[in-house]
Amino acid sequence: MKLSSLLKGFFVVVIVLSILSSYRFVNLESTVVLIVFNLLFIGLAFQLSGKATAKIGLLALGNLIGFLWNFIFHTFADAGVKCLGATFNEFYILVYPFLNALWIVSFWSLSLTFLRYYRIKEALA
Amino acid sequence: MIIELLEAFFLFLTALMVIYMIRHYIFTVAVLRQANKNTRSSNLSPSGLKPTVSILIPACNEEKVIGRLLEQITNFTYPKEKLQVIVIDDSSSDKTGKIADSYKTNFPYIQVLHRDKSNGRKGKASAMNFGFARATGEIVLCFDADYYPQRDIVEKLSGAFVDPKVGAVQGRVVVLNEPENIVTRLVALERIGGYRVDQEARDSLGLITQFGGTVGGFRASILRELHGWDESVLAEDTDLTFRIYLAGYKIRYKVDAECYEEAVNSWKAYRQQRYRWAKGHMQCFFKHIHKVLTSKHLNLKEKMDGLLLLNVYFMPLIAFLSLLIGLPLIFLGSPLIGALWFSVPVSLYSFVGNFAPFFEVGVGLYLDDRERTQWLIPLLVFTFLYNIPICLKALVDVLVSKVLGRHRYVWVKTSHTGNGNCYITN
């Protein structure tokens, strides 16, 4: 019981840190993306079967992936601008939503696969 | 000045997509809550009501699938003395008519109407009206020839008519040949989003439940009151949906009344089918939009949902248009685009979800206990991209027809291969 509370606390900290870091180390847009992701995930995935700890854990993992994803591409964009000029930044702006959709959708798909096992478990019980 | 105008237009398009995203989010949450409560809209359980039922099956060159459907109908659990099955052989050049005739000989409740080339092949609506004129049942159900219904589907569907306000009922469409190839798999995802989440949510939230043209039916008296199917509209199902609501009746959705369809299995067939749907839907938009907004029979939320439903095939175009406008705005250095605030929800809804956003399809798959199918959700982006030119062509054709005053349309029928037969196990 205590372990699960500790885990939950740890995951919440990871979520908060990911959001703050995205603002500090990437940009405001990435923070908005993470907030949208959290809203979607909390509203939907938390209604599915499974332990709360597992869902918060998934959410924390999603936030971490989102932050790293945005950080890597942001760094890549910076390098691109330095090498290829400001036009690269416009290209990056254009593909940015697609890049984010990529990790959000994939992570959502995999999360559902994971949470489905809880559903089966509950059905069997 | 131009930048400001473009920005305003971009904001408008974005707002529209955000509205759609919120709408589908509400749908998804509603269905999840319903599933958690375990009190589905299918509480319209078989009521003991056993009205006389006429089943209409329009068929044009369906020799590979018509026997499968008729065989299953002979296994229906509904009392045969209350059943009338009418096969409308719409001037088939293959063995469709002969196969249907062989069933007529052995099962007296099955009738076959043959249309010759002079009056046949004028589209599904025309064939349905031809069959409906001979229907004697209190309830009229429709099945496409490539469908494979559950044995007790008539009980499930007709049970909805206990409520006198119900004018029509819709059952669930499930793809039969899903494992065939990537096209059928993606169509199956779209169907799950549409039928497992969208339709059920609309039913439970008291919005506009859509009659899908098949796996459903009507109260015959209402259908007569409405003068049957409109033969000038390609999406005769959507048209009838709105005519029923505008006449003051409701449509109920029964998620447990399942029927299996043979989905299109090539990109070409997909394009032809979606083009017909898009064009028909757009026709319905122009035909019904004013009536929906001014109807006394619809409440505010039904009007709003009706408006969004009629507009749905414009969405791929709107998303594409927002990209076209967004592109020059980026190069013109618009601060609006730079902030990206708005393109994020737009991309979340449009680029991945097409007509049903990714989270909706995912929840549908989850509720259906589907294993690993979720992994295909990212691929829905291809159907979205494919729908842009399809819907664009449909819009141009509808507008050209309107300008030129042409109101007759050519019906391009979806051909069925019978490949779904191998997936039937019972």
Coordinates of C-alpha atoms in Angstrom, one line a residue, chain B:
Chain B
M1 CA -4.4 43.3 -44.4
I2 CA -4.0 40.0 -46.3
I3 CA -2.1 38.4 -43.4
E4 CA -4.9 39.5 -41.0
L5 CA -7.5 38.0 -43.2
L6 CA -5.6 34.7 -43.7
E7 CA -5.1 34.6 -39.9
A8 CA -8.8 35.1 -39.2
F9 CA -9.7 32.4 -41.7
F10 CA -7.0 30.1 -40.3
L11 CA -8.4 30.6 -36.8
F12 CA -11.9 29.9 -38.0
L13 CA -10.9 26.6 -39.6
T14 CA -8.9 25.7 -36.5
A15 CA -11.9 26.4 -34.3
L16 CA -14.0 24.2 -36.4
M17 CA -11.6 21.3 -36.0
V18 CA -11.3 21.9 -32.3
I19 CA -15.1 21.7 -32.1
Y20 CA -15.0 18.3 -33.9
M21 CA -12.3 17.1 -31.6
I22 CA -14.2 18.1 -28.5
R23 CA -17.3 16.5 -29.9
H24 CA -15.6 13.2 -30.4
Y25 CA -13.9 13.4 -27.1
I26 CA -17.4 13.8 -25.5
F27 CA -18.6 10.8 -27.5
T28 CA -15.7 8.7 -26.3
V29 CA -16.1 9.6 -22.7
A30 CA -19.8 9.0 -22.9
V31 CA -19.3 5.5 -24.3
L32 CA -16.7 4.7 -21.7
R33 CA -19.0 5.8 -18.9
Q34 CA -21.8 3.7 -20.4
A35 CA -19.5 0.7 -20.6
N36 CA -18.4 1.2 -17.0
K37 CA -22.0 1.3 -15.8
N38 CA -22.7 -1.7 -18.0
T39 CA -26.0 -0.2 -19.0
R40 CA -25.8 0.1 -22.7
S41 CA -28.3 1.7 -25.0
S42 CA -29.1 -1.9 -25.9
N43 CA -31.4 -1.9 -23.0
L44 CA -33.9 -1.7 -25.8
S45 CA -33.8 -5.5 -25.3
P46 CA -36.0 -7.8 -27.3
S47 CA -39.4 -6.9 -25.8
G48 CA -41.5 -9.7 -27.0
L49 CA -42.8 -7.4 -29.6
K50 CA -43.1 -9.5 -32.8
P51 CA -44.4 -7.2 -35.6
T52 CA -44.6 -8.4 -39.2
V53 CA -41.2 -7.6 -40.8
S54 CA -40.2 -7.2 -44.5
I55 CA -36.6 -7.5 -45.3
L56 CA -35.4 -5.7 -48.5
I57 CA -32.2 -6.9 -50.2
P58 CA -31.2 -5.0 -53.2
A59 CA -28.8 -7.0 -55.3
C60 CA -27.0 -6.2 -58.6
N61 CA -24.4 -8.8 -59.7
E62 CA -24.0 -10.3 -56.2
E63 CA -23.7 -14.0 -57.1
K64 CA -20.7 -14.4 -54.9
V65 CA -22.4 -13.3 -51.7
I66 CA -26.2 -13.4 -52.1
G67 CA -26.5 -17.1 -51.3
R68 CA -24.6 -16.6 -48.1
L69 CA -27.0 -14.0 -46.9
L70 CA -30.2 -15.9 -48.0
E71 CA -28.9 -19.1 -46.3
Q72 CA -28.4 -17.1 -43.1
I73 CA -31.8 -15.6 -43.3
T74 CA -33.3 -19.1 -43.5
N75 CA -31.7 -19.7 -40.1
F76 CA -33.2 -16.6 -38.5
T77 CA -34.9 -17.3 -35.2
Y78 CA -37.7 -14.8 -36.0
P79 CA -41.1 -16.5 -36.7
K80 CA -41.2 -17.2 -40.4
E81 CA -44.9 -16.5 -40.7
K82 CA -44.2 -12.9 -39.7
L83 CA -41.3 -12.6 -42.1
Q84 CA -41.3 -11.4 -45.7
V85 CA -37.9 -11.3 -47.6
I86 CA -37.8 -9.4 -50.8
V87 CA -34.7 -9.8 -53.0
I88 CA -34.6 -7.0 -55.7
D89 CA -32.5 -8.5 -58.5
D90 CA -31.5 -5.1 -60.0
S91 CA -31.0 -6.3 -63.6
S92 CA -28.0 -8.5 -62.7
S93 CA -26.1 -10.0 -65.6
D94 CA -24.7 -12.8 -63.5
K95 CA -26.4 -15.7 -61.5
T96 CA -27.7 -13.5 -58.7
G97 CA -31.3 -13.8 -59.9
K98 CA -31.1 -17.6 -60.3
I99 CA -29.5 -18.1 -56.9
A100 CA -32.3 -16.0 -55.3
D101 CA -34.9 -17.9 -57.2
S102 CA -33.6 -21.2 -55.9
Y103 CA -34.3 -20.0 -52.4
K104 CA -37.8 -18.7 -53.4
T105 CA -38.7 -22.2 -54.4
N106 CA -37.8 -23.7 -51.1
F107 CA -38.8 -20.9 -48.7
P108 CA -42.2 -19.3 -49.4
Y109 CA -41.5 -16.2 -47.4
I110 CA -38.7 -15.3 -49.8
Q111 CA -39.7 -13.3 -52.9
V112 CA -37.6 -12.3 -55.8
L113 CA -38.3 -9.3 -57.9
H114 CA -36.5 -9.1 -61.2
R115 CA -35.9 -5.7 -62.7
D116 CA -35.0 -5.7 -66.4
K117 CA -32.5 -3.3 -68.0
S118 CA -35.2 -0.8 -68.9
N119 CA -36.1 0.0 -65.3
G120 CA -33.2 -1.4 -63.4
R121 CA -29.7 -0.2 -62.4
K122 CA -30.8 3.2 -61.3
G123 CA -29.2 3.1 -58.0
K124 CA -29.9 1.5 -54.6
A125 CA -32.6 4.0 -53.7
S126 CA -34.5 3.1 -56.8
A127 CA -34.2 -0.6 -56.1
M128 CA -35.3 -0.1 -52.5
N129 CA -38.4 1.8 -53.5
F130 CA -39.2 -0.9 -56.0
G131 CA -39.1 -3.5 -53.3
F132 CA -40.8 -1.3 -50.7
A133 CA -43.8 -1.0 -52.9
R134 CA -44.3 -4.8 -52.5
A135 CA -43.5 -4.9 -48.7
T136 CA -46.4 -5.8 -46.4
G137 CA -44.6 -5.8 -43.0
E138 CA -45.1 -3.2 -40.3
I139 CA -41.4 -2.9 -40.1
V140 CA -39.0 -2.8 -43.1
L141 CA -35.4 -3.9 -42.6
C142 CA -32.7 -3.5 -45.1
F143 CA -29.6 -5.6 -45.7
D144 CA -27.0 -5.2 -48.5
A145 CA -26.3 -8.5 -50.3
D146 CA -22.7 -8.7 -49.0
Y147 CA -23.9 -8.6 -45.3
Y148 CA -24.0 -11.5 -42.9
P149 CA -26.4 -10.9 -40.0
Q150 CA -26.7 -12.6 -36.6
R151 CA -29.5 -15.1 -36.5
D152 CA -31.5 -13.1 -33.9
I153 CA -31.0 -9.7 -35.5
V154 CA -34.6 -9.2 -36.4
E155 CA -35.7 -9.6 -32.8
K156 CA -33.0 -7.2 -31.7
L157 CA -33.8 -4.5 -34.3
S158 CA -37.6 -4.7 -34.1
G159 CA -37.5 -4.5 -30.3
A160 CA -36.6 -0.8 -30.7
F161 CA -40.0 0.0 -32.1
V162 CA -41.8 -0.5 -28.8
D163 CA -41.4 3.2 -28.4
P164 CA -43.9 4.9 -30.8
K165 CA -41.5 7.9 -31.3
V166 CA -38.9 5.6 -32.8
G167 CA -39.1 5.8 -36.6
A168 CA -36.0 3.8 -37.5
V169 CA -33.3 1.6 -36.0
Q170 CA -29.7 1.0 -36.8
G171 CA -27.6 -2.1 -36.0
R172 CA -23.9 -2.4 -35.9
V173 CA -21.7 -3.1 -38.9
V174 CA -18.6 -5.2 -38.3
V175 CA -16.0 -6.0 -41.0
L176 CA -16.0 -9.6 -42.0
N177 CA -12.9 -9.8 -44.1
E178 CA -10.7 -7.6 -41.8
P179 CA -7.6 -9.8 -42.0
E180 CA -7.6 -9.8 -45.8
N181 CA -5.2 -6.9 -46.4
I182 CA -4.3 -3.4 -45.1
V183 CA -7.3 -1.7 -46.7
T184 CA -9.8 -4.0 -45.0
R185 CA -7.9 -3.6 -41.7
L186 CA -8.1 0.2 -41.9
V187 CA -11.7 0.1 -43.0
A188 CA -12.4 -2.1 -39.9
L189 CA -10.7 0.6 -37.7
E190 CA -13.0 3.3 -39.2
R191 CA -16.0 1.1 -38.7
I192 CA -15.1 0.5 -35.1
G193 CA -14.7 4.2 -34.4
G194 CA -18.0 4.9 -36.1
Y195 CA -20.2 2.1 -34.9
R196 CA -18.7 1.1 -31.5
V197 CA -18.2 4.7 -30.3
D198 CA -19.8 7.4 -32.5
Q199 CA -23.2 5.8 -33.1
E200 CA -23.6 4.5 -29.5
A201 CA -22.6 7.8 -28.1
R202 CA -25.1 9.7 -30.3
D203 CA -27.8 7.3 -29.2
S204 CA -27.0 7.5 -25.5
L205 CA -26.6 11.3 -25.6
G206 CA -29.9 11.8 -27.5
L207 CA -28.2 13.3 -30.6
I208 CA -28.7 12.4 -34.3
T209 CA -28.2 8.7 -34.7
Q210 CA -27.4 7.9 -38.3
F211 CA -29.2 5.3 -40.3
G212 CA -26.4 3.6 -42.3
G213 CA -28.4 2.4 -45.2
T214 CA -28.2 -1.2 -44.2
V215 CA -28.5 -3.3 -41.0
G216 CA -31.4 -1.3 -39.9
G217 CA -35.0 -0.5 -40.6
F218 CA -38.0 1.7 -40.4
R219 CA -41.6 1.7 -39.4
A220 CA -43.2 1.1 -42.7
S221 CA -46.0 3.7 -42.1
I222 CA -43.4 6.4 -41.6
L223 CA -41.5 5.4 -44.7
R224 CA -44.7 5.7 -46.7
E225 CA -45.4 9.1 -45.1
L226 CA -41.9 10.2 -46.3
H227 CA -42.5 8.7 -49.8
G228 CA -39.6 6.2 -49.4
W229 CA -36.1 6.8 -50.5
D230 CA -35.0 9.9 -52.5
E231 CA -33.6 8.6 -55.7
S232 CA -31.8 11.8 -56.6
V233 CA -29.4 11.6 -53.6
L234 CA -26.4 9.3 -53.6
A235 CA -26.3 9.0 -49.7
E236 CA -29.9 7.9 -49.5
D237 CA -29.3 6.7 -46.0
T238 CA -28.1 10.0 -44.6
D239 CA -31.0 11.7 -46.4
L240 CA -33.5 9.4 -44.8
T241 CA -31.9 9.9 -41.4
F242 CA -32.6 13.7 -41.6
R243 CA -36.0 13.3 -43.1
I244 CA -37.0 11.0 -40.2
Y245 CA -35.7 13.5 -37.5
L246 CA -37.3 16.4 -39.3
A247 CA -40.6 14.6 -39.3
G248 CA -40.4 14.4 -35.6
Y249 CA -39.2 10.8 -35.1
K250 CA -36.1 9.3 -33.5
I251 CA -33.6 6.7 -34.7
R252 CA -32.2 4.2 -32.1
Y253 CA -28.9 2.4 -32.3
K254 CA -28.5 -1.2 -31.2
V255 CA -24.9 -2.0 -30.7
D256 CA -25.6 -5.7 -30.0
A257 CA -27.4 -6.2 -33.3
E258 CA -24.4 -7.1 -35.3
C259 CA -24.1 -7.7 -39.0
Y260 CA -20.9 -8.6 -40.8
E261 CA -20.0 -6.8 -44.1
E262 CA -17.5 -7.5 -46.8
A263 CA -15.4 -4.4 -46.7
V264 CA -13.8 -2.9 -49.8
N265 CA -10.4 -4.6 -50.3
S266 CA -8.6 -2.3 -52.7
W267 CA -7.7 1.4 -52.6
K268 CA -9.6 1.8 -55.9
A269 CA -12.8 0.4 -54.4
Y270 CA -12.3 2.4 -51.3
R271 CA -12.0 5.6 -53.4
Q272 CA -15.1 4.8 -55.3
Q273 CA -17.1 4.1 -52.2
R274 CA -15.9 7.1 -50.3
Y275 CA -16.5 9.3 -53.2
R276 CA -20.1 8.2 -53.4
W277 CA -20.5 8.7 -49.7
A278 CA -18.8 12.1 -49.7
K279 CA -20.8 13.4 -52.7
G280 CA -24.0 12.1 -51.2
H281 CA -23.3 13.6 -47.8
M282 CA -22.5 16.9 -49.4
Q283 CA -25.8 16.8 -51.3
C284 CA -27.5 16.2 -48.0
F285 CA -25.7 19.1 -46.5
F286 CA -27.1 21.5 -49.1
K287 CA -30.5 19.8 -49.0
H288 CA -31.1 19.7 -45.2
I289 CA -28.9 22.3 -43.6
H290 CA -31.6 25.0 -43.6
K291 CA -34.3 22.6 -42.5
V292 CA -32.2 21.3 -39.6
L293 CA -31.4 24.7 -38.3
T294 CA -35.1 25.8 -38.4
S295 CA -36.8 22.6 -37.5
K296 CA -39.3 22.7 -34.6
H297 CA -38.9 19.0 -34.0
L298 CA -35.2 19.2 -33.2
N299 CA -33.8 20.6 -29.9
L300 CA -30.6 22.7 -29.8
K301 CA -28.2 19.8 -29.2
E302 CA -29.8 17.8 -32.1
K303 CA -29.5 20.8 -34.3
M304 CA -25.8 21.2 -33.4
D305 CA -25.1 17.6 -33.9
G306 CA -27.0 17.5 -37.1
L307 CA -25.0 20.5 -38.4
L308 CA -21.7 18.8 -37.5
L309 CA -22.8 15.5 -39.0
L310 CA -23.9 17.1 -42.3
N311 CA -20.5 18.9 -42.4
V312 CA -18.4 15.8 -41.7
Y313 CA -17.2 15.1 -45.3
F314 CA -16.0 18.7 -45.6
M315 CA -13.5 18.1 -42.7
P316 CA -10.6 16.6 -44.8
L317 CA -10.9 19.6 -47.1
I318 CA -11.0 22.0 -44.2
A319 CA -7.9 20.4 -42.7
F320 CA -6.2 20.6 -46.0
L321 CA -7.3 24.2 -46.5
S322 CA -5.9 25.1 -43.1
L323 CA -2.5 23.7 -44.2
L324 CA -2.6 25.6 -47.4
I325 CA -3.3 28.8 -45.5
G326 CA -0.9 28.0 -42.8
L327 CA 2.0 27.5 -45.2
P328 CA 2.1 31.1 -46.5
L329 CA 1.5 32.4 -42.9
I330 CA 4.6 30.6 -41.8
F331 CA 6.7 32.2 -44.5
L332 CA 5.0 35.6 -43.9
G333 CA 6.2 35.3 -40.3
S334 CA 2.8 35.3 -38.7
P335 CA 3.1 35.2 -34.9
L336 CA -0.1 33.2 -34.8
I337 CA 1.5 30.2 -36.6
G338 CA 4.7 30.6 -34.7
A339 CA 3.0 30.0 -31.5
L340 CA 1.6 26.7 -32.8
W341 CA -1.1 26.9 -30.2
F342 CA -3.8 26.0 -32.7
S343 CA -2.1 23.6 -35.0
V344 CA -1.6 21.1 -32.2
P345 CA -5.3 20.2 -31.6
V346 CA -5.9 20.4 -35.3
S347 CA -3.2 17.9 -36.1
L348 CA -4.4 15.7 -33.2
Y349 CA -7.9 15.5 -34.6
S350 CA -7.4 15.7 -38.3
F351 CA -4.1 14.2 -39.3
V352 CA -4.5 11.0 -37.5
G353 CA -8.1 10.5 -36.9
N354 CA -9.8 11.4 -40.1
F355 CA -13.5 11.0 -39.4
A356 CA -12.9 9.5 -36.0
P357 CA -9.9 10.7 -33.9
F358 CA -7.3 8.2 -32.8
F359 CA -8.4 8.1 -29.2
E360 CA -12.0 7.2 -30.3
V361 CA -10.9 4.4 -32.5
G362 CA -8.6 3.2 -29.7
V363 CA -11.3 3.1 -27.1
G364 CA -13.6 1.3 -29.6
L365 CA -10.9 -1.4 -30.1
Y366 CA -10.4 -1.6 -26.4
L367 CA -14.1 -2.1 -25.7
D368 CA -14.2 -4.7 -28.4
D369 CA -11.4 -6.6 -26.7
R370 CA -9.2 -6.4 -29.8
E371 CA -5.7 -7.6 -29.4
R372 CA -2.8 -5.7 -31.1
T373 CA -5.1 -4.0 -33.6
Q374 CA -4.5 -0.7 -31.8
W375 CA -1.0 -0.8 -33.3
L376 CA -2.6 0.0 -36.7
I377 CA -4.1 3.3 -35.5
P378 CA -1.2 5.5 -36.6
L379 CA -1.8 4.2 -40.1
L380 CA -5.1 5.9 -40.2
V381 CA -3.2 8.9 -41.4
F382 CA -3.1 7.3 -44.9
T383 CA -6.9 7.1 -45.1
F384 CA -7.0 10.7 -44.0
L385 CA -4.6 11.8 -46.8
Y386 CA -6.5 9.7 -49.3
N387 CA -9.8 11.3 -48.3
I388 CA -8.6 14.8 -49.2
P389 CA -8.6 14.4 -53.0
I390 CA -11.7 12.2 -52.8
C391 CA -13.7 14.8 -50.9
L392 CA -12.3 17.6 -53.1
K393 CA -13.5 15.9 -56.2
A394 CA -16.9 15.2 -54.6
L395 CA -17.3 18.8 -53.7
V396 CA -16.3 20.1 -57.1
D397 CA -18.8 17.6 -58.7
V398 CA -21.6 18.6 -56.4
L399 CA -21.0 22.3 -57.0
V400 CA -20.7 21.8 -60.8
S401 CA -24.0 19.8 -60.7
K402 CA -25.7 22.6 -58.7
V403 CA -24.5 25.3 -61.1
L404 CA -25.5 23.3 -64.2
G405 CA -28.8 22.2 -62.6
R406 CA -28.0 18.4 -63.0
H407 CA -29.8 16.4 -60.4
R408 CA -29.3 12.8 -61.5
Y409 CA -26.2 11.0 -60.5
V410 CA -24.5 7.8 -61.7
W411 CA -24.4 5.1 -59.0
V412 CA -21.0 3.3 -59.0
K413 CA -21.7 0.1 -57.3
T414 CA -19.2 -1.5 -55.0
S415 CA -18.3 -5.0 -56.3
H416 CA -18.0 -7.9 -53.9
T417 CA -15.7 -10.7 -54.3
G418 CA -17.0 -13.2 -51.8
N419 CA -13.6 -13.2 -50.1
G420 CA -15.4 -12.8 -46.7
N421 CA -16.9 -16.3 -47.0
C422 CA -13.8 -17.9 -45.6
Y423 CA -14.1 -16.0 -42.3
I424 CA -17.6 -17.3 -41.5
T425 CA -17.1 -20.1 -39.0
N426 CA -20.7 -21.0 -38.0

